[in-house]
mmCIF file of C-alpha atoms in Angstrom:
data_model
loop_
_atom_site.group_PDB
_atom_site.id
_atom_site.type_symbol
_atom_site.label_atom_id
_atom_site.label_comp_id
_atom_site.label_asym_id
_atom_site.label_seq_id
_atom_site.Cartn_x
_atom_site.Cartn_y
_atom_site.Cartn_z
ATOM 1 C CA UNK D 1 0.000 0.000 0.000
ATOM 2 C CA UNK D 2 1.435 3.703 -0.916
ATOM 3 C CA UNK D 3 1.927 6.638 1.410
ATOM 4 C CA UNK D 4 2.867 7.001 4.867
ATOM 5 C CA UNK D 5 0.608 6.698 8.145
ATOM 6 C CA UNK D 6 1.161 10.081 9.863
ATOM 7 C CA UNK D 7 0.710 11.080 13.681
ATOM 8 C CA UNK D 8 -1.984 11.819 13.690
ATOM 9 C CA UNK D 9 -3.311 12.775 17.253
ATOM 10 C CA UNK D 10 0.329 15.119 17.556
ATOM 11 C CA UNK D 11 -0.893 16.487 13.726
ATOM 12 C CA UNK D 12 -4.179 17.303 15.315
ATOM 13 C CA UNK D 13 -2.165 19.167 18.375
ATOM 14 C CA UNK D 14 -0.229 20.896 16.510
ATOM 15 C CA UNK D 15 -2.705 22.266 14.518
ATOM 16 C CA UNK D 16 -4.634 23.482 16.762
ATOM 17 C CA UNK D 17 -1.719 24.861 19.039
ATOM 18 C CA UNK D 18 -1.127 27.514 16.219
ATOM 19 C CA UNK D 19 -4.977 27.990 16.511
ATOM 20 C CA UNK D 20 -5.430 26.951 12.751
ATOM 21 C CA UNK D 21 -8.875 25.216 11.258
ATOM 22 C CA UNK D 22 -8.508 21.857 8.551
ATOM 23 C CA UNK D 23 -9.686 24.544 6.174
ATOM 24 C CA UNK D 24 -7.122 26.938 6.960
ATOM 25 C CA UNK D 25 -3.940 24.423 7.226
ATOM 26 C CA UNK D 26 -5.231 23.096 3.787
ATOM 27 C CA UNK D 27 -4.628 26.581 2.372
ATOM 28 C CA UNK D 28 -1.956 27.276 4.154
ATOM 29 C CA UNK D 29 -0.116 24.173 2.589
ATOM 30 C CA UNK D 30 -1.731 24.466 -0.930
ATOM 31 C CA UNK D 31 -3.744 20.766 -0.273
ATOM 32 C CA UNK D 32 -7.351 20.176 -0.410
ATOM 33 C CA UNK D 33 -8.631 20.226 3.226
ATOM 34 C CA UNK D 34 -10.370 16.294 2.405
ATOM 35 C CA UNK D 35 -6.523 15.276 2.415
ATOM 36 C CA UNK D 36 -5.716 17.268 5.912
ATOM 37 C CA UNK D 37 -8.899 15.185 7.350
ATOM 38 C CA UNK D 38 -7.534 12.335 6.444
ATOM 39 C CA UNK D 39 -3.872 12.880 7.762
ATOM 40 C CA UNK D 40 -5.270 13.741 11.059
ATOM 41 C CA UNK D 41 -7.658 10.200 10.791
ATOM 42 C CA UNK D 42 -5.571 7.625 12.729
ATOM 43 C CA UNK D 43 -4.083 4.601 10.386
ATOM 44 C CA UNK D 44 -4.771 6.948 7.114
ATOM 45 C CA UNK D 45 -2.151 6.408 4.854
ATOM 46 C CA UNK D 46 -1.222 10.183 2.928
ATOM 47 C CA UNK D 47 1.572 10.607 0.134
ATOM 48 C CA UNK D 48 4.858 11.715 1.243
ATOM 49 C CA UNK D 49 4.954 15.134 -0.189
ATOM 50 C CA UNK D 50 1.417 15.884 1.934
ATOM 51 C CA UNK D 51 3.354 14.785 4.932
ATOM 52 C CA UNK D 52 6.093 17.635 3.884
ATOM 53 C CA UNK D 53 3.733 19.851 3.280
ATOM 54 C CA UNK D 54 2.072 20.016 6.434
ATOM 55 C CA UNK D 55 5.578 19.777 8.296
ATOM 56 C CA UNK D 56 6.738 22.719 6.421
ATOM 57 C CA UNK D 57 3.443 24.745 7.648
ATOM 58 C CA UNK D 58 4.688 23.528 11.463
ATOM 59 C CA UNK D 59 8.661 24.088 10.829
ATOM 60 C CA UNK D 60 8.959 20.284 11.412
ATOM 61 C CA UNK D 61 10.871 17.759 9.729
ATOM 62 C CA UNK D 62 8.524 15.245 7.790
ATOM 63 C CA UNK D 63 9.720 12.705 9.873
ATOM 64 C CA UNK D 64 7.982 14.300 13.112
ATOM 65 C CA UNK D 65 5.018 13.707 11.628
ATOM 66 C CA UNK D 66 5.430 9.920 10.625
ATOM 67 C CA UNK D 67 4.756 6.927 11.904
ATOM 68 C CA UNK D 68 7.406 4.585 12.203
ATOM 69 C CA UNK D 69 7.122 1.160 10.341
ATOM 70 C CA UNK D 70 9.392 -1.619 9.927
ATOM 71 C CA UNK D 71 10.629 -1.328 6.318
ATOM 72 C CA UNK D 72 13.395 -3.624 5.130
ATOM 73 C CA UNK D 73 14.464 -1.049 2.465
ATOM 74 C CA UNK D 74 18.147 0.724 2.326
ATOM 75 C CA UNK D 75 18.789 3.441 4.489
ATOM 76 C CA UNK D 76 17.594 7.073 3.948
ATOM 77 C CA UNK D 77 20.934 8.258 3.025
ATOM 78 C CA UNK D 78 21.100 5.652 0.457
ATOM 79 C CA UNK D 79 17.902 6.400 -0.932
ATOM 80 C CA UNK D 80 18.341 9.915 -1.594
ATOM 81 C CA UNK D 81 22.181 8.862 -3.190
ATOM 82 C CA UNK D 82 20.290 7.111 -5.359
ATOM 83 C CA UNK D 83 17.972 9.574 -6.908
ATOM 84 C CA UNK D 84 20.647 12.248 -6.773
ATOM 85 C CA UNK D 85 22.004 9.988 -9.568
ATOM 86 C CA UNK D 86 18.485 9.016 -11.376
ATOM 87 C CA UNK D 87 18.862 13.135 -11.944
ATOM 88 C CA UNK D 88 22.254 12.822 -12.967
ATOM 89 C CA UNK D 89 21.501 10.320 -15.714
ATOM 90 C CA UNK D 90 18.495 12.716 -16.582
ATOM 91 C CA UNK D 91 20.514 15.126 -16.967
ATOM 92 C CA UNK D 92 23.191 13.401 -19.078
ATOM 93 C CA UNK D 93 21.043 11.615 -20.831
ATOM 94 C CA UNK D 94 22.395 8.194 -20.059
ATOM 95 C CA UNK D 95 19.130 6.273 -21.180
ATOM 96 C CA UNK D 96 19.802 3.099 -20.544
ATOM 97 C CA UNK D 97 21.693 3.913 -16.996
ATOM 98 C CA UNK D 98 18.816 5.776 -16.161
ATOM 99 C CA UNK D 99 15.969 3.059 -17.418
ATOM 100 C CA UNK D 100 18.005 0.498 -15.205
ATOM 101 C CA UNK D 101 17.420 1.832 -12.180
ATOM 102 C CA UNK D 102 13.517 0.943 -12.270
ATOM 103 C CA UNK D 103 11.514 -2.261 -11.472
ATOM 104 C CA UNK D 104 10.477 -4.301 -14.769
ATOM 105 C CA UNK D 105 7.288 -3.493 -13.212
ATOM 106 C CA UNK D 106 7.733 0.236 -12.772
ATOM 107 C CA UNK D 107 5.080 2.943 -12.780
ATOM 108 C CA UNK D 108 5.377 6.453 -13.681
ATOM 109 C CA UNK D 109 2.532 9.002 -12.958
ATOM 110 C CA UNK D 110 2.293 12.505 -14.545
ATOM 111 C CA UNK D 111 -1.256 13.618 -13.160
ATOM 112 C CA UNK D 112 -1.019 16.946 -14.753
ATOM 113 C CA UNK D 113 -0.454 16.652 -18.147
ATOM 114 C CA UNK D 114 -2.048 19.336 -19.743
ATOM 115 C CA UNK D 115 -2.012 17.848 -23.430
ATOM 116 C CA UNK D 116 2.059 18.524 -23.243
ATOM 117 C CA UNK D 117 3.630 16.727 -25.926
ATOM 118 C CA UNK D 118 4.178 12.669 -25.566
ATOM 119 C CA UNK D 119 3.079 13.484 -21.928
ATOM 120 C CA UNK D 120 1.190 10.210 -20.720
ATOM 121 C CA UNK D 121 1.477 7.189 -17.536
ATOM 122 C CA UNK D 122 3.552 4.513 -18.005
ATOM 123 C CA UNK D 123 3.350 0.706 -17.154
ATOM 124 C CA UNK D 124 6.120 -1.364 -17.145
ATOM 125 C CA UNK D 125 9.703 -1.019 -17.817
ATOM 126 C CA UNK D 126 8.665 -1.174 -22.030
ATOM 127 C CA UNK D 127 6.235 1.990 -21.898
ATOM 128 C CA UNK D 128 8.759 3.951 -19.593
ATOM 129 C CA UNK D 129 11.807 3.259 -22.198
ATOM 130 C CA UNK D 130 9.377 4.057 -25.337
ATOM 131 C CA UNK D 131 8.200 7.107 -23.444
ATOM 132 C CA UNK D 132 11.723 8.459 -22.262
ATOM 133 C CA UNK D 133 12.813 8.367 -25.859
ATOM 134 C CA UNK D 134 10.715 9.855 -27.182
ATOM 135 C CA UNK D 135 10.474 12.792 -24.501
ATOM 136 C CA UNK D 136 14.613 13.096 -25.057
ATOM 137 C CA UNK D 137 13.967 14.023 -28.740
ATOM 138 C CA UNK D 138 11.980 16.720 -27.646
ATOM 139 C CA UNK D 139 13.226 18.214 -24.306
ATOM 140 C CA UNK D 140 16.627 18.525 -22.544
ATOM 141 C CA UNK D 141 17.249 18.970 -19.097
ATOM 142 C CA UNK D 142 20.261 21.199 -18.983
ATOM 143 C CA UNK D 143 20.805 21.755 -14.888
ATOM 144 C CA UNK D 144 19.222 21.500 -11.721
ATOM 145 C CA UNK D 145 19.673 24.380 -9.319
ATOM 146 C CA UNK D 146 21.085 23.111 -6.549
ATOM 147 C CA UNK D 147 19.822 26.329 -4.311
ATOM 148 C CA UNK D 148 16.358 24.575 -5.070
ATOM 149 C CA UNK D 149 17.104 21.022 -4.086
ATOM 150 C CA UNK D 150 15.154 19.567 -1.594
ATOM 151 C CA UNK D 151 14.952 15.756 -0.416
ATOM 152 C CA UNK D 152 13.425 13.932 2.298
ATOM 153 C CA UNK D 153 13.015 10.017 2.691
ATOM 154 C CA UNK D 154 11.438 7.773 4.771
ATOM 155 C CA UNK D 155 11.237 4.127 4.444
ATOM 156 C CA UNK D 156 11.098 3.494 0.851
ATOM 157 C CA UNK D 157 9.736 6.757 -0.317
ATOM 158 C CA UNK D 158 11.993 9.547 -1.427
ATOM 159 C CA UNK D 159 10.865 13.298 -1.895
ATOM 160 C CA UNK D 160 12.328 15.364 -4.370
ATOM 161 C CA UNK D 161 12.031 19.063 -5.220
ATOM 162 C CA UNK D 162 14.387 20.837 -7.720
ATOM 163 C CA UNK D 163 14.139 23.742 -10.710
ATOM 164 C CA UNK D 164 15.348 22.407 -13.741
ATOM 165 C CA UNK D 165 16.990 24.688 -16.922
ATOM 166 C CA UNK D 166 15.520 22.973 -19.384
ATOM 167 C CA UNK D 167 15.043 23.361 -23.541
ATOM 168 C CA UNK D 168 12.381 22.428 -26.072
ATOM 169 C CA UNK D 169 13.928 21.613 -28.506
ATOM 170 C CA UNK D 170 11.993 21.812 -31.371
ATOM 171 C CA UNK D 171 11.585 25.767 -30.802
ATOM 172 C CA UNK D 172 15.092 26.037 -29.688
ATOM 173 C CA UNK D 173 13.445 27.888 -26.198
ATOM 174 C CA UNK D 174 14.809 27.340 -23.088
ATOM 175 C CA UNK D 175 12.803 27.806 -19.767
ATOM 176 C CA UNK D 176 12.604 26.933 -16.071
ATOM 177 C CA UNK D 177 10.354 24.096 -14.738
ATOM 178 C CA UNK D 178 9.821 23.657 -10.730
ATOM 179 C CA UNK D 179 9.411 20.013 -10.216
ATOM 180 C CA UNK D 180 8.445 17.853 -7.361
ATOM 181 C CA UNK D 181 8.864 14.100 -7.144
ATOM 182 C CA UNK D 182 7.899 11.110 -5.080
ATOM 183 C CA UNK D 183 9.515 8.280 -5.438
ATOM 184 C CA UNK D 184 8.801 4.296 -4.200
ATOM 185 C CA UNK D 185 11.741 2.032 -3.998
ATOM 186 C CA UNK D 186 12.068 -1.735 -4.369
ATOM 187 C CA UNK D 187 14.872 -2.585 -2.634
ATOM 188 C CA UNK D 188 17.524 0.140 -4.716
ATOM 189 C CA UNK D 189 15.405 0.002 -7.629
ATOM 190 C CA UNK D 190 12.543 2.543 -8.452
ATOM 191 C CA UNK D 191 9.161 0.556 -8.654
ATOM 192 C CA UNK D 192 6.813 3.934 -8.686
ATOM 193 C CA UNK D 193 7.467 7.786 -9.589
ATOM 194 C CA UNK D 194 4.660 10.462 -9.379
ATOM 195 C CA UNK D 195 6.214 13.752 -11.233
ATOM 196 C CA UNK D 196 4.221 17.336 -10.976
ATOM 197 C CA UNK D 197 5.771 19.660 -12.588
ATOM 198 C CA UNK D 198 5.062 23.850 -13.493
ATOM 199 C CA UNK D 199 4.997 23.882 -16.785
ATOM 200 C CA UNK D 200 3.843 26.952 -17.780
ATOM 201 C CA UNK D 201 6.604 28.459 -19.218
ATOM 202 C CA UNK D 202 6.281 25.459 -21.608
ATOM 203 C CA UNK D 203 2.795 26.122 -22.607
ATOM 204 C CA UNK D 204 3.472 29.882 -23.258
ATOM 205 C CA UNK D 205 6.179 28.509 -25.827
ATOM 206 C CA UNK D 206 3.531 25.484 -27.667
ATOM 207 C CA UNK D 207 0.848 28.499 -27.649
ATOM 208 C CA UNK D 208 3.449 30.971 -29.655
ATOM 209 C CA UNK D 209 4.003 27.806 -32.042
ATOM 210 C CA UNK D 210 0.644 27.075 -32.285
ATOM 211 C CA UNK D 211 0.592 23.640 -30.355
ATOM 212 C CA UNK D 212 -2.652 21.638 -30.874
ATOM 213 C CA UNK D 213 -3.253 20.189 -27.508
ATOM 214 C CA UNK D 214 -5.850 17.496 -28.999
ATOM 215 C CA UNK D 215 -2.642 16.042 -30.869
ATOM 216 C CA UNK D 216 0.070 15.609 -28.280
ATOM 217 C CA UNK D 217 2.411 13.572 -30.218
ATOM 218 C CA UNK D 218 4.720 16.008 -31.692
ATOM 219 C CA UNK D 219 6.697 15.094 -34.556
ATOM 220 C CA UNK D 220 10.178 16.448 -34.720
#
């Protein structure tokens, strides 16, 4: 099962110590206030970025709002290694490095998608190497600002939050993309990623080339 089951009775304290309502916590933290109900309902499990959300609103570490659970996963320290690498191979463009540090079974979510180009889900370790070919014909990541990096883990979830200088390259337009990641590990391989990104900047540029959003497969 995904997510992490928080603390909830301290949550619940701590909210109300800073004298804040569901509604207003849920604001505050940019979530829908059905998700703060449920991170204050005991055995609820919430995904790891809610959990930093929150703990951010409380100047906590995630961590002080999780409950502990016997994982036998690598260590935190290895965890986040690991992904600081996954970005390196993105980065680089190693393909095949990069593709073999999922789970055959591997699932990548991209719930905003916005009819960007080849933007879809993937199943399986076949649909993530079709898809992450054909995304590298199209767009570049060209550095990560490291002023913007952010990552927390906790048993075999990894958070990630980092700006990336990035290009389209069709349009030869570069522009900056906030991104926030949550990744599930399999032992040290990747067996789920959930990516939202801002991609605005993006849009602005498929607009000014007149992008047809109903045809997402761009041919280069």
């Amino acid at each position: 099962m995904r997510g992490m089951r928080t603390r909830a009775a301290e949550l619940r304290q701590r909210r109300r110590t800073l004298g804040l309502t569901q509604e207003q916590l849920a604001a505050e933290a940019s979530l829908d206030v059905k998700t703060v109900r449920k991170a204050e309902k005991p055995g609820e499990r919430v995904d790891l970025r809610v959990i930093v959300a929150i703990a951010e609103q409380f100047s906590l570490s995630p961590q002080d709002l999780i409950e502990p659970e016997e994982t036998a996963c690598p260590p935190p320290e290895r965890l986040i290694e690991l992904v600081k690498k996954w970005g390196e191979y993105s980065i680089t463009g190693e393909i095949d490095k990069w593709l073999a540090m999922h789970t055959t079974d591997t699932i990548f979510e991209l719930p905003e998608k916005g009819g960007l180009p080849v933007a879809r889900d993937c199943r399986g370790i076949d649909e993530l190497d079709t898809f992450i070919r054909e995304a590298a014909q199209i767009l570049r990541i060209h550095s990560t600002d490291p002023a913007t990096e952010q990552y927390h883990a906790t048993g075999n979830l990894v958070f990630m939050r980092v700006t990336a200088q990035m290009e389209f390259l069709p349009a030869r337009a570069r522009f900056e993309a906030r991104h926030v990641n949550e990744f599930e590990f399999e032992g040290e391989l990747i067996k789920r990623r959930t990516t939202i990104a801002d991609y605005h900047p993006l849009r602005k540029i498929l607009d000014e080339m007149g992008f047809d959003p109903t045809k997402p497969n761009l041919e280069v």
